[in-house]
C-alpha cells in the first residue's frame, strides 16, 4: 500500500485539542508512529506536530504496525496494538479511571484470542525475530500511566 497524507478534515479535528480544563486527551490514528515510511502518511510530520503541540494530548493509539509497542516522543505516548489476524492475534484492553481528585490513570492490558491453535499457526508463518517484535515486551503489553491535573 502506498503512503497517503492524512486527510485535511482529520488535521482540522486534531487542531481542536486546545489547552483547557481537561488534563488528558486520548487520540486514535490508523497509521503508525514509527519512522518507517511504509506505515506513515506522507504528512506525518505535520500530524505529529499538531498532536505534540498541545500539552493535554497525552496518549495516541496507533494502527498499521500490528505489534504491541509503546513509545514516548515529545511528551506524547504512542501505543501500537497487534492485529487480530496476525500473531500475536491479540487486542488491547484500555481502562481509564480517576485516582483521587487530581489524577487519572490509563491502564493498558492485552488478551489473545482464545483459539491457541490459530495463534500458533500465525506465529509459525513469520520468523522468530518478527514474532518477538510483534509480541513486544511485557512493558509493551501491560502498563499503567498516571496523569495529574494541569497546574498541579
PDB file of C-alpha atoms in Angstrom:
ATOM      1  CA  UNK A   1       0.000   0.000   0.000  1.00  0.00           C
ATOM      2  CA  UNK A   2       1.355   3.428  -0.951  1.00  0.00           C
ATOM      3  CA  UNK A   3       1.609   6.026   1.848  1.00  0.00           C
ATOM      4  CA  UNK A   4      -1.003   8.773   1.592  1.00  0.00           C
ATOM      5  CA  UNK A   5      -1.469  12.033   3.519  1.00  0.00           C
ATOM      6  CA  UNK A   6      -3.796  12.254   6.489  1.00  0.00           C
ATOM      7  CA  UNK A   7      -6.951  13.976   5.185  1.00  0.00           C
ATOM      8  CA  UNK A   8      -7.210  17.758   5.816  1.00  0.00           C
ATOM      9  CA  UNK A   9     -10.515  17.283   7.700  1.00  0.00           C
ATOM     10  CA  UNK A  10      -8.675  14.935  10.074  1.00  0.00           C
ATOM     11  CA  UNK A  11      -5.970  17.569  10.609  1.00  0.00           C
ATOM     12  CA  UNK A  12      -8.658  20.139  11.444  1.00  0.00           C
ATOM     13  CA  UNK A  13     -10.029  17.697  14.026  1.00  0.00           C
ATOM     14  CA  UNK A  14      -6.590  17.376  15.635  1.00  0.00           C
ATOM     15  CA  UNK A  15      -6.367  21.162  15.855  1.00  0.00           C
ATOM     16  CA  UNK A  16      -9.297  21.111  18.307  1.00  0.00           C
ATOM     17  CA  UNK A  17      -7.037  19.672  21.030  1.00  0.00           C
ATOM     18  CA  UNK A  18      -6.773  23.102  22.571  1.00  0.00           C
ATOM     19  CA  UNK A  19      -5.486  23.640  26.102  1.00  0.00           C
ATOM     20  CA  UNK A  20      -8.385  23.709  28.505  1.00  0.00           C
ATOM     21  CA  UNK A  21      -9.794  22.221  31.663  1.00  0.00           C
ATOM     22  CA  UNK A  22      -9.163  18.627  30.652  1.00  0.00           C
ATOM     23  CA  UNK A  23      -5.977  17.098  31.956  1.00  0.00           C
ATOM     24  CA  UNK A  24      -5.708  14.364  29.341  1.00  0.00           C
ATOM     25  CA  UNK A  25      -6.875  13.712  25.798  1.00  0.00           C
ATOM     26  CA  UNK A  26      -6.519  10.349  24.090  1.00  0.00           C
ATOM     27  CA  UNK A  27      -6.367  10.280  20.285  1.00  0.00           C
ATOM     28  CA  UNK A  28      -6.631   7.445  17.795  1.00  0.00           C
ATOM     29  CA  UNK A  29      -4.943   7.178  14.384  1.00  0.00           C
ATOM     30  CA  UNK A  30      -4.974   4.397  11.830  1.00  0.00           C
ATOM     31  CA  UNK A  31      -1.367   4.915  10.770  1.00  0.00           C
ATOM     32  CA  UNK A  32       1.642   4.185  12.937  1.00  0.00           C
ATOM     33  CA  UNK A  33       4.088   6.413  14.757  1.00  0.00           C
ATOM     34  CA  UNK A  34       7.242   4.633  13.574  1.00  0.00           C
ATOM     35  CA  UNK A  35       9.820   6.220  11.355  1.00  0.00           C
ATOM     36  CA  UNK A  36       9.215   3.564   8.703  1.00  0.00           C
ATOM     37  CA  UNK A  37       7.616   5.413   5.757  1.00  0.00           C
ATOM     38  CA  UNK A  38       5.585   2.330   4.802  1.00  0.00           C
ATOM     39  CA  UNK A  39       3.406   2.919   7.879  1.00  0.00           C
ATOM     40  CA  UNK A  40       3.194   6.711   7.885  1.00  0.00           C
ATOM     41  CA  UNK A  41       1.072   9.206   5.996  1.00  0.00           C
ATOM     42  CA  UNK A  42       3.102  11.464   3.724  1.00  0.00           C
ATOM     43  CA  UNK A  43       2.320  14.407   6.029  1.00  0.00           C
ATOM     44  CA  UNK A  44       3.242  12.554   9.252  1.00  0.00           C
ATOM     45  CA  UNK A  45       5.470  15.398  10.441  1.00  0.00           C
ATOM     46  CA  UNK A  46       2.527  17.821  10.253  1.00  0.00           C
ATOM     47  CA  UNK A  47       0.209  15.396  12.088  1.00  0.00           C
ATOM     48  CA  UNK A  48       2.737  14.783  14.871  1.00  0.00           C
ATOM     49  CA  UNK A  49       3.426  18.494  15.145  1.00  0.00           C
ATOM     50  CA  UNK A  50      -0.271  19.202  15.727  1.00  0.00           C
ATOM     51  CA  UNK A  51      -0.681  16.398  18.278  1.00  0.00           C
ATOM     52  CA  UNK A  52       2.514  17.226  20.149  1.00  0.00           C
ATOM     53  CA  UNK A  53       1.832  20.971  20.257  1.00  0.00           C
ATOM     54  CA  UNK A  54      -0.971  20.593  22.824  1.00  0.00           C
ATOM     55  CA  UNK A  55       0.051  19.667  26.360  1.00  0.00           C
ATOM     56  CA  UNK A  56      -3.247  17.898  27.066  1.00  0.00           C
ATOM     57  CA  UNK A  57      -2.726  15.286  24.309  1.00  0.00           C
ATOM     58  CA  UNK A  58      -1.081  12.610  26.410  1.00  0.00           C
ATOM     59  CA  UNK A  59      -1.656   9.366  24.528  1.00  0.00           C
ATOM     60  CA  UNK A  60      -2.221   8.380  20.903  1.00  0.00           C
ATOM     61  CA  UNK A  61      -3.430   4.912  19.894  1.00  0.00           C
ATOM     62  CA  UNK A  62      -1.990   3.981  16.511  1.00  0.00           C
ATOM     63  CA  UNK A  63      -2.544   1.293  13.922  1.00  0.00           C
ATOM     64  CA  UNK A  64      -0.793  -0.184  10.906  1.00  0.00           C
ATOM     65  CA  UNK A  65       2.113  -1.559  12.971  1.00  0.00           C
ATOM     66  CA  UNK A  66       0.416  -4.844  14.008  1.00  0.00           C
ATOM     67  CA  UNK A  67       2.645  -5.251  17.056  1.00  0.00           C
ATOM     68  CA  UNK A  68       2.458  -4.492  20.767  1.00  0.00           C
ATOM     69  CA  UNK A  69       4.627  -1.430  21.300  1.00  0.00           C
ATOM     70  CA  UNK A  70       4.625   1.703  23.456  1.00  0.00           C
ATOM     71  CA  UNK A  71       6.940   4.649  22.780  1.00  0.00           C
ATOM     72  CA  UNK A  72       7.100   8.200  24.097  1.00  0.00           C
ATOM     73  CA  UNK A  73       8.000  11.025  21.732  1.00  0.00           C
ATOM     74  CA  UNK A  74       8.000  14.689  22.670  1.00  0.00           C
ATOM     75  CA  UNK A  75       5.775  14.147  25.713  1.00  0.00           C
ATOM     76  CA  UNK A  76       3.152  12.041  23.890  1.00  0.00           C
ATOM     77  CA  UNK A  77       2.792   8.300  24.483  1.00  0.00           C
ATOM     78  CA  UNK A  78       2.180   6.367  21.249  1.00  0.00           C
ATOM     79  CA  UNK A  79       0.506   2.991  21.754  1.00  0.00           C
ATOM     80  CA  UNK A  80       0.540   0.410  18.937  1.00  0.00           C
ATOM     81  CA  UNK A  81      -1.541  -2.758  19.159  1.00  0.00           C
ATOM     82  CA  UNK A  82      -1.301  -6.019  17.274  1.00  0.00           C
ATOM     83  CA  UNK A  83      -3.830  -7.190  14.720  1.00  0.00           C
ATOM     84  CA  UNK A  84      -6.318  -9.960  15.406  1.00  0.00           C
ATOM     85  CA  UNK A  85      -5.489 -11.569  12.041  1.00  0.00           C
ATOM     86  CA  UNK A  86      -1.717 -11.890  12.671  1.00  0.00           C
ATOM     87  CA  UNK A  87       0.456 -13.121  15.516  1.00  0.00           C
ATOM     88  CA  UNK A  88       0.105 -12.456  18.407  1.00  0.00           C
ATOM     89  CA  UNK A  89      -3.607 -12.351  17.432  1.00  0.00           C
ATOM     90  CA  UNK A  90      -4.372 -10.032  20.312  1.00  0.00           C
ATOM     91  CA  UNK A  91      -6.296  -6.917  21.245  1.00  0.00           C
ATOM     92  CA  UNK A  92      -5.708  -4.217  23.798  1.00  0.00           C
ATOM     93  CA  UNK A  93      -7.886  -3.568  26.835  1.00  0.00           C
ATOM     94  CA  UNK A  94      -7.895   0.070  27.966  1.00  0.00           C
ATOM     95  CA  UNK A  95      -9.199   1.127  31.362  1.00  0.00           C
ATOM     96  CA  UNK A  96      -9.447   4.829  32.208  1.00  0.00           C
ATOM     97  CA  UNK A  97     -10.312   5.970  35.710  1.00  0.00           C
ATOM     98  CA  UNK A  98      -9.754   8.522  38.448  1.00  0.00           C
ATOM     99  CA  UNK A  99      -7.215   8.184  41.210  1.00  0.00           C
ATOM    100  CA  UNK A 100      -8.108  10.857  43.708  1.00  0.00           C
ATOM    101  CA  UNK A 101      -9.358  14.299  42.765  1.00  0.00           C
ATOM    102  CA  UNK A 102      -6.418  15.388  40.617  1.00  0.00           C
ATOM    103  CA  UNK A 103      -5.141  12.281  38.842  1.00  0.00           C
ATOM    104  CA  UNK A 104      -6.472   9.992  36.156  1.00  0.00           C
ATOM    105  CA  UNK A 105      -4.942   6.689  35.138  1.00  0.00           C
ATOM    106  CA  UNK A 106      -4.883   4.763  31.878  1.00  0.00           C
ATOM    107  CA  UNK A 107      -4.283   1.042  32.352  1.00  0.00           C
ATOM    108  CA  UNK A 108      -3.237  -0.852  29.238  1.00  0.00           C
ATOM    109  CA  UNK A 109      -3.629  -4.612  29.157  1.00  0.00           C
ATOM    110  CA  UNK A 110      -3.960  -7.180  26.392  1.00  0.00           C
ATOM    111  CA  UNK A 111      -5.572 -10.505  25.581  1.00  0.00           C
ATOM    112  CA  UNK A 112      -5.035 -13.070  22.868  1.00  0.00           C
ATOM    113  CA  UNK A 113      -7.855 -14.739  21.023  1.00  0.00           C
ATOM    114  CA  UNK A 114      -8.948 -17.995  22.636  1.00  0.00           C
ATOM    115  CA  UNK A 115      -8.073 -20.225  19.643  1.00  0.00           C
ATOM    116  CA  UNK A 116      -4.492 -21.207  20.634  1.00  0.00           C
ATOM    117  CA  UNK A 117      -4.131 -23.400  17.546  1.00  0.00           C
ATOM    118  CA  UNK A 118      -4.694 -20.373  15.309  1.00  0.00           C
ATOM    119  CA  UNK A 119      -2.251 -18.272  17.383  1.00  0.00           C
ATOM    120  CA  UNK A 120       0.443 -20.934  16.964  1.00  0.00           C
ATOM    121  CA  UNK A 121      -0.262 -21.235  13.230  1.00  0.00           C
ATOM    122  CA  UNK A 122       0.061 -17.437  12.891  1.00  0.00           C
ATOM    123  CA  UNK A 123       3.336 -17.449  14.832  1.00  0.00           C
ATOM    124  CA  UNK A 124       4.837 -20.138  12.601  1.00  0.00           C
ATOM    125  CA  UNK A 125       4.105 -18.032   9.490  1.00  0.00           C
ATOM    126  CA  UNK A 126       6.783 -15.493  10.472  1.00  0.00           C
ATOM    127  CA  UNK A 127      10.376 -15.573  11.620  1.00  0.00           C
ATOM    128  CA  UNK A 128      11.145 -15.897  15.324  1.00  0.00           C
ATOM    129  CA  UNK A 129      12.575 -12.354  15.280  1.00  0.00           C
ATOM    130  CA  UNK A 130       9.451 -10.801  13.730  1.00  0.00           C
ATOM    131  CA  UNK A 131       7.182 -12.804  16.070  1.00  0.00           C
ATOM    132  CA  UNK A 132       9.111 -11.447  19.080  1.00  0.00           C
ATOM    133  CA  UNK A 133       8.830  -7.880  17.756  1.00  0.00           C
ATOM    134  CA  UNK A 134       5.074  -8.269  17.204  1.00  0.00           C
ATOM    135  CA  UNK A 135       4.560  -9.652  20.711  1.00  0.00           C
ATOM    136  CA  UNK A 136       6.620  -6.852  22.260  1.00  0.00           C
ATOM    137  CA  UNK A 137       7.957  -6.812  25.803  1.00  0.00           C
ATOM    138  CA  UNK A 138       5.820  -7.234  28.906  1.00  0.00           C
ATOM    139  CA  UNK A 139       6.125  -3.445  29.309  1.00  0.00           C
ATOM    140  CA  UNK A 140       4.619  -3.009  25.834  1.00  0.00           C
ATOM    141  CA  UNK A 141       1.653  -5.217  26.713  1.00  0.00           C
ATOM    142  CA  UNK A 142       0.755  -4.223  30.288  1.00  0.00           C
ATOM    143  CA  UNK A 143       1.350  -0.781  31.719  1.00  0.00           C
ATOM    144  CA  UNK A 144      -0.328   1.912  33.828  1.00  0.00           C
ATOM    145  CA  UNK A 145       0.097   5.635  33.181  1.00  0.00           C
ATOM    146  CA  UNK A 146      -0.988   8.407  35.535  1.00  0.00           C
ATOM    147  CA  UNK A 147      -1.696  11.998  34.552  1.00  0.00           C
ATOM    148  CA  UNK A 148      -2.115  14.844  37.039  1.00  0.00           C
ATOM    149  CA  UNK A 149      -4.387  17.814  36.572  1.00  0.00           C
ATOM    150  CA  UNK A 150      -2.593  20.614  34.796  1.00  0.00           C
ATOM    151  CA  UNK A 151      -1.249  23.308  37.019  1.00  0.00           C
ATOM    152  CA  UNK A 152      -0.587  20.911  39.898  1.00  0.00           C
TER     153      UNK A 152
END
